[in-house]
């Protein structure tokens, strides 16, 4: 059962199996009566026509990653179930309290995932608001708790409008989901993985939901040195070590650094049990905490990059000229921790900025004859994000619904505000 956990610590040269996987997937779709109409390599998605004439867009990243990790003898069943899930997920029928009660299960998911699904819905023609967003509540770090409809071959995150149609508030759905989870959950089994690290994988797709239970009360933890610290890189796996065990924490950080490679990604952040609930971990060892922060910073940059791609796609579809700024990481000489920077130039309006540690303000020199900015900027000012918000916070409006958060620039600091910011920077 745990061989695949151990396997992730053995870094082997991986072959590019994408072509083989796609061919296998298309053949299985054909076998089950689906017609693949198009494949988008950049989005790693395909559109298939079902037998009832409807269409479904499916993304292959998670299934492909899981397929790669499986033994060849077990790949066929994974692909077959994935295709069956596409058909099953389309046959929702009428949702009601009665039909959902036995299907509900709780899920821990990335808040970034919820935001990305919303943006994909916008791109697909949905309303540009949160009326069809996944129903969720904040949990810890960058995670949320969701209500899941669990069926034989598919799991679907229930949306706000779906729960409304079933006349079921989210808190009620989550209570019923926890009842089902407790009744169906086997006792977690932790296997030692060496150097103070333990892994648990026997809860299948609900491994991350172990965070909703109390260790020592709902289940037994292995012997740990200190408070439990967990890494939950994906929904199918749970790692734990003790807060006073440097070797175990190093292993957890190794897992966090490669969390994005895990199928069904959850978080690169470590979590710690405080006796009452799981929360974002702050490691007592300064060097290890610096590494933890650096991993989270790198993950944040990747999250903003993916968000930018989706927003650019949406704006292009709707003919909107909106600049979506990026987030960059820098590291001062001899400093162990990087810091994030985003840039705003004068003469622009409506730029969507990521939340950064520091804001670079560029006062552009505009050619009065052409109206274009000179190749070299005029003044450049670097300030911390809190300082910028204190002095010119009114120029930045939070963009609703997005995570990680973005702010729309409504203007640029005038000369008086610039002087105040410059004094603050000094």
PDB file of N, CA and C in Angstrom, residues 260-298:
ATOM      1  N   UNK A 260       3.986  20.580  -5.649  1.00  0.00           N
ATOM      2  CA  UNK A 260       3.261  20.814  -6.894  1.00  0.00           C
ATOM      3  C   UNK A 260       3.315  19.615  -7.831  1.00  0.00           C
ATOM      4  N   UNK A 261       4.262  18.706  -7.600  1.00  0.00           N
ATOM      5  CA  UNK A 261       4.369  17.504  -8.437  1.00  0.00           C
ATOM      6  C   UNK A 261       3.405  16.420  -7.980  1.00  0.00           C
ATOM      7  N   UNK A 262       2.752  16.619  -6.844  1.00  0.00           N
ATOM      8  CA  UNK A 262       1.848  15.619  -6.281  1.00  0.00           C
ATOM      9  C   UNK A 262       0.495  15.677  -6.981  1.00  0.00           C
ATOM     10  N   UNK A 263      -0.071  14.523  -7.347  1.00  0.00           N
ATOM     11  CA  UNK A 263      -1.418  14.546  -7.931  1.00  0.00           C
ATOM     12  C   UNK A 263      -2.417  15.175  -6.960  1.00  0.00           C
ATOM     13  N   UNK A 264      -3.347  15.941  -7.489  1.00  0.00           N
ATOM     14  CA  UNK A 264      -4.399  16.567  -6.680  1.00  0.00           C
ATOM     15  C   UNK A 264      -3.778  17.437  -5.583  1.00  0.00           C
ATOM     16  N   UNK A 265      -2.960  18.389  -6.027  1.00  0.00           N
ATOM     17  CA  UNK A 265      -2.202  19.265  -5.133  1.00  0.00           C
ATOM     18  C   UNK A 265      -3.092  19.960  -4.100  1.00  0.00           C
ATOM     19  N   UNK A 266      -2.604  20.023  -2.863  1.00  0.00           N
ATOM     20  CA  UNK A 266      -3.302  20.766  -1.800  1.00  0.00           C
ATOM     21  C   UNK A 266      -2.502  21.990  -1.370  1.00  0.00           C
ATOM     22  N   UNK A 267      -1.336  21.768  -0.729  1.00  0.00           N
ATOM     23  CA  UNK A 267      -0.604  22.912  -0.200  1.00  0.00           C
ATOM     24  C   UNK A 267       0.880  22.609  -0.060  1.00  0.00           C
ATOM     25  N   UNK A 268       1.688  23.663  -0.180  1.00  0.00           N
ATOM     26  CA  UNK A 268       3.119  23.567   0.089  1.00  0.00           C
ATOM     27  C   UNK A 268       3.440  24.042   1.499  1.00  0.00           C
ATOM     28  N   UNK A 269       2.433  24.504   2.228  1.00  0.00           N
ATOM     29  CA  UNK A 269       2.626  24.968   3.602  1.00  0.00           C
ATOM     30  C   UNK A 269       2.579  23.794   4.571  1.00  0.00           C
ATOM     31  N   UNK A 270       3.372  23.869   5.633  1.00  0.00           N
ATOM     32  CA  UNK A 270       3.273  22.893   6.709  1.00  0.00           C
ATOM     33  C   UNK A 270       2.210  23.361   7.698  1.00  0.00           C
ATOM     34  N   UNK A 271       1.563  22.383   8.350  1.00  0.00           N
ATOM     35  CA  UNK A 271       0.526  22.688   9.345  1.00  0.00           C
ATOM     36  C   UNK A 271       0.908  22.058  10.680  1.00  0.00           C
ATOM     37  N   UNK A 272       0.488  22.682  11.772  1.00  0.00           N
ATOM     38  CA  UNK A 272       0.822  22.175  13.107  1.00  0.00           C
ATOM     39  C   UNK A 272      -0.434  22.093  13.964  1.00  0.00           C
ATOM     40  N   UNK A 273      -0.522  21.019  14.735  1.00  0.00           N
ATOM     41  CA  UNK A 273      -1.642  20.820  15.650  1.00  0.00           C
ATOM     42  C   UNK A 273      -1.330  21.532  16.962  1.00  0.00           C
ATOM     43  N   UNK A 274      -2.226  22.415  17.407  1.00  0.00           N
ATOM     44  CA  UNK A 274      -1.983  23.190  18.632  1.00  0.00           C
ATOM     45  C   UNK A 274      -2.749  22.664  19.842  1.00  0.00           C
ATOM     46  N   UNK A 275      -3.311  21.463  19.712  1.00  0.00           N
ATOM     47  CA  UNK A 275      -4.097  20.887  20.792  1.00  0.00           C
ATOM     48  C   UNK A 275      -5.585  21.025  20.576  1.00  0.00           C
ATOM     49  N   UNK A 276      -5.975  21.958  19.686  1.00  0.00           N
ATOM     50  CA  UNK A 276      -7.394  22.162  19.385  1.00  0.00           C
ATOM     51  C   UNK A 276      -7.688  22.102  17.897  1.00  0.00           C
ATOM     52  N   UNK A 277      -6.764  22.588  17.080  1.00  0.00           N
ATOM     53  CA  UNK A 277      -6.997  22.617  15.632  1.00  0.00           C
ATOM     54  C   UNK A 277      -5.652  22.666  14.914  1.00  0.00           C
ATOM     55  N   UNK A 278      -5.719  22.380  13.596  1.00  0.00           N
ATOM     56  CA  UNK A 278      -4.546  22.525  12.738  1.00  0.00           C
ATOM     57  C   UNK A 278      -4.461  23.963  12.249  1.00  0.00           C
ATOM     58  N   UNK A 279      -3.259  24.506  12.242  1.00  0.00           N
ATOM     59  CA  UNK A 279      -3.032  25.846  11.717  1.00  0.00           C
ATOM     60  C   UNK A 279      -1.698  25.893  10.993  1.00  0.00           C
ATOM     61  N   UNK A 280      -1.433  27.008  10.325  1.00  0.00           N
ATOM     62  CA  UNK A 280      -0.159  27.156   9.633  1.00  0.00           C
ATOM     63  C   UNK A 280       1.000  27.061  10.596  1.00  0.00           C
ATOM     64  N   UNK A 281       2.014  26.263  10.252  1.00  0.00           N
ATOM     65  CA  UNK A 281       3.147  26.018  11.150  1.00  0.00           C
ATOM     66  C   UNK A 281       4.170  27.147  11.055  1.00  0.00           C
ATOM     67  N   UNK A 282       4.734  27.497  12.205  1.00  0.00           N
ATOM     68  CA  UNK A 282       5.906  28.365  12.280  1.00  0.00           C
ATOM     69  C   UNK A 282       6.984  27.574  13.014  1.00  0.00           C
ATOM     70  N   UNK A 283       8.031  27.198  12.312  1.00  0.00           N
ATOM     71  CA  UNK A 283       9.042  26.313  12.878  1.00  0.00           C
ATOM     72  C   UNK A 283       9.970  27.076  13.814  1.00  0.00           C
ATOM     73  N   UNK A 284      10.285  26.471  14.958  1.00  0.00           N
ATOM     74  CA  UNK A 284      11.127  27.123  15.964  1.00  0.00           C
ATOM     75  C   UNK A 284      12.558  27.288  15.473  1.00  0.00           C
ATOM     76  N   UNK A 285      13.034  26.356  14.677  1.00  0.00           N
ATOM     77  CA  UNK A 285      14.373  26.445  14.110  1.00  0.00           C
ATOM     78  C   UNK A 285      14.389  27.520  13.021  1.00  0.00           C
ATOM     79  N   UNK A 286      15.206  28.574  13.229  1.00  0.00           N
ATOM     80  CA  UNK A 286      15.181  29.731  12.334  1.00  0.00           C
ATOM     81  C   UNK A 286      15.545  29.361  10.902  1.00  0.00           C
ATOM     82  N   UNK A 287      16.552  28.504  10.726  1.00  0.00           N
ATOM     83  CA  UNK A 287      16.972  28.127   9.380  1.00  0.00           C
ATOM     84  C   UNK A 287      15.881  27.341   8.664  1.00  0.00           C
ATOM     85  N   UNK A 288      15.228  26.432   9.404  1.00  0.00           N
ATOM     86  CA  UNK A 288      14.163  25.646   8.791  1.00  0.00           C
ATOM     87  C   UNK A 288      12.947  26.518   8.479  1.00  0.00           C
ATOM     88  N   UNK A 289      12.635  27.477   9.349  1.00  0.00           N
ATOM     89  CA  UNK A 289      11.511  28.373   9.082  1.00  0.00           C
ATOM     90  C   UNK A 289      11.806  29.258   7.873  1.00  0.00           C
ATOM     91  N   UNK A 290      13.084  29.678   7.721  1.00  0.00           N
ATOM     92  CA  UNK A 290      13.453  30.463   6.542  1.00  0.00           C
ATOM     93  C   UNK A 290      13.237  29.648   5.274  1.00  0.00           C
ATOM     94  N   UNK A 291      13.595  28.371   5.324  1.00  0.00           N
ATOM     95  CA  UNK A 291      13.369  27.492   4.171  1.00  0.00           C
ATOM     96  C   UNK A 291      11.871  27.310   3.909  1.00  0.00           C
ATOM     97  N   UNK A 292      11.094  27.162   4.994  1.00  0.00           N
ATOM     98  CA  UNK A 292       9.641  27.019   4.867  1.00  0.00           C
ATOM     99  C   UNK A 292       9.042  28.251   4.187  1.00  0.00           C
ATOM    100  N   UNK A 293       9.466  29.427   4.626  1.00  0.00           N
ATOM    101  CA  UNK A 293       8.938  30.663   4.032  1.00  0.00           C
ATOM    102  C   UNK A 293       9.333  30.781   2.565  1.00  0.00           C
ATOM    103  N   UNK A 294      10.565  30.386   2.246  1.00  0.00           N
ATOM    104  CA  UNK A 294      11.028  30.465   0.872  1.00  0.00           C
ATOM    105  C   UNK A 294      10.212  29.541  -0.038  1.00  0.00           C
ATOM    106  N   UNK A 295       9.890  28.351   0.456  1.00  0.00           N
ATOM    107  CA  UNK A 295       9.064  27.412  -0.322  1.00  0.00           C
ATOM    108  C   UNK A 295       7.685  28.018  -0.585  1.00  0.00           C
ATOM    109  N   UNK A 296       7.108  28.629   0.445  1.00  0.00           N
ATOM    110  CA  UNK A 296       5.784  29.238   0.283  1.00  0.00           C
ATOM    111  C   UNK A 296       5.835  30.426  -0.680  1.00  0.00           C
ATOM    112  N   UNK A 297       6.933  31.192  -0.631  1.00  0.00           N
ATOM    113  CA  UNK A 297       7.079  32.316  -1.556  1.00  0.00           C
ATOM    114  C   UNK A 297       7.145  31.824  -3.001  1.00  0.00           C
ATOM    115  N   UNK A 298       7.917  30.771  -3.239  1.00  0.00           N
ATOM    116  CA  UNK A 298       8.028  30.238  -4.594  1.00  0.00           C
ATOM    117  C   UNK A 298       6.676  29.701  -5.078  1.00  0.00           C
TER     118      UNK A 298
END
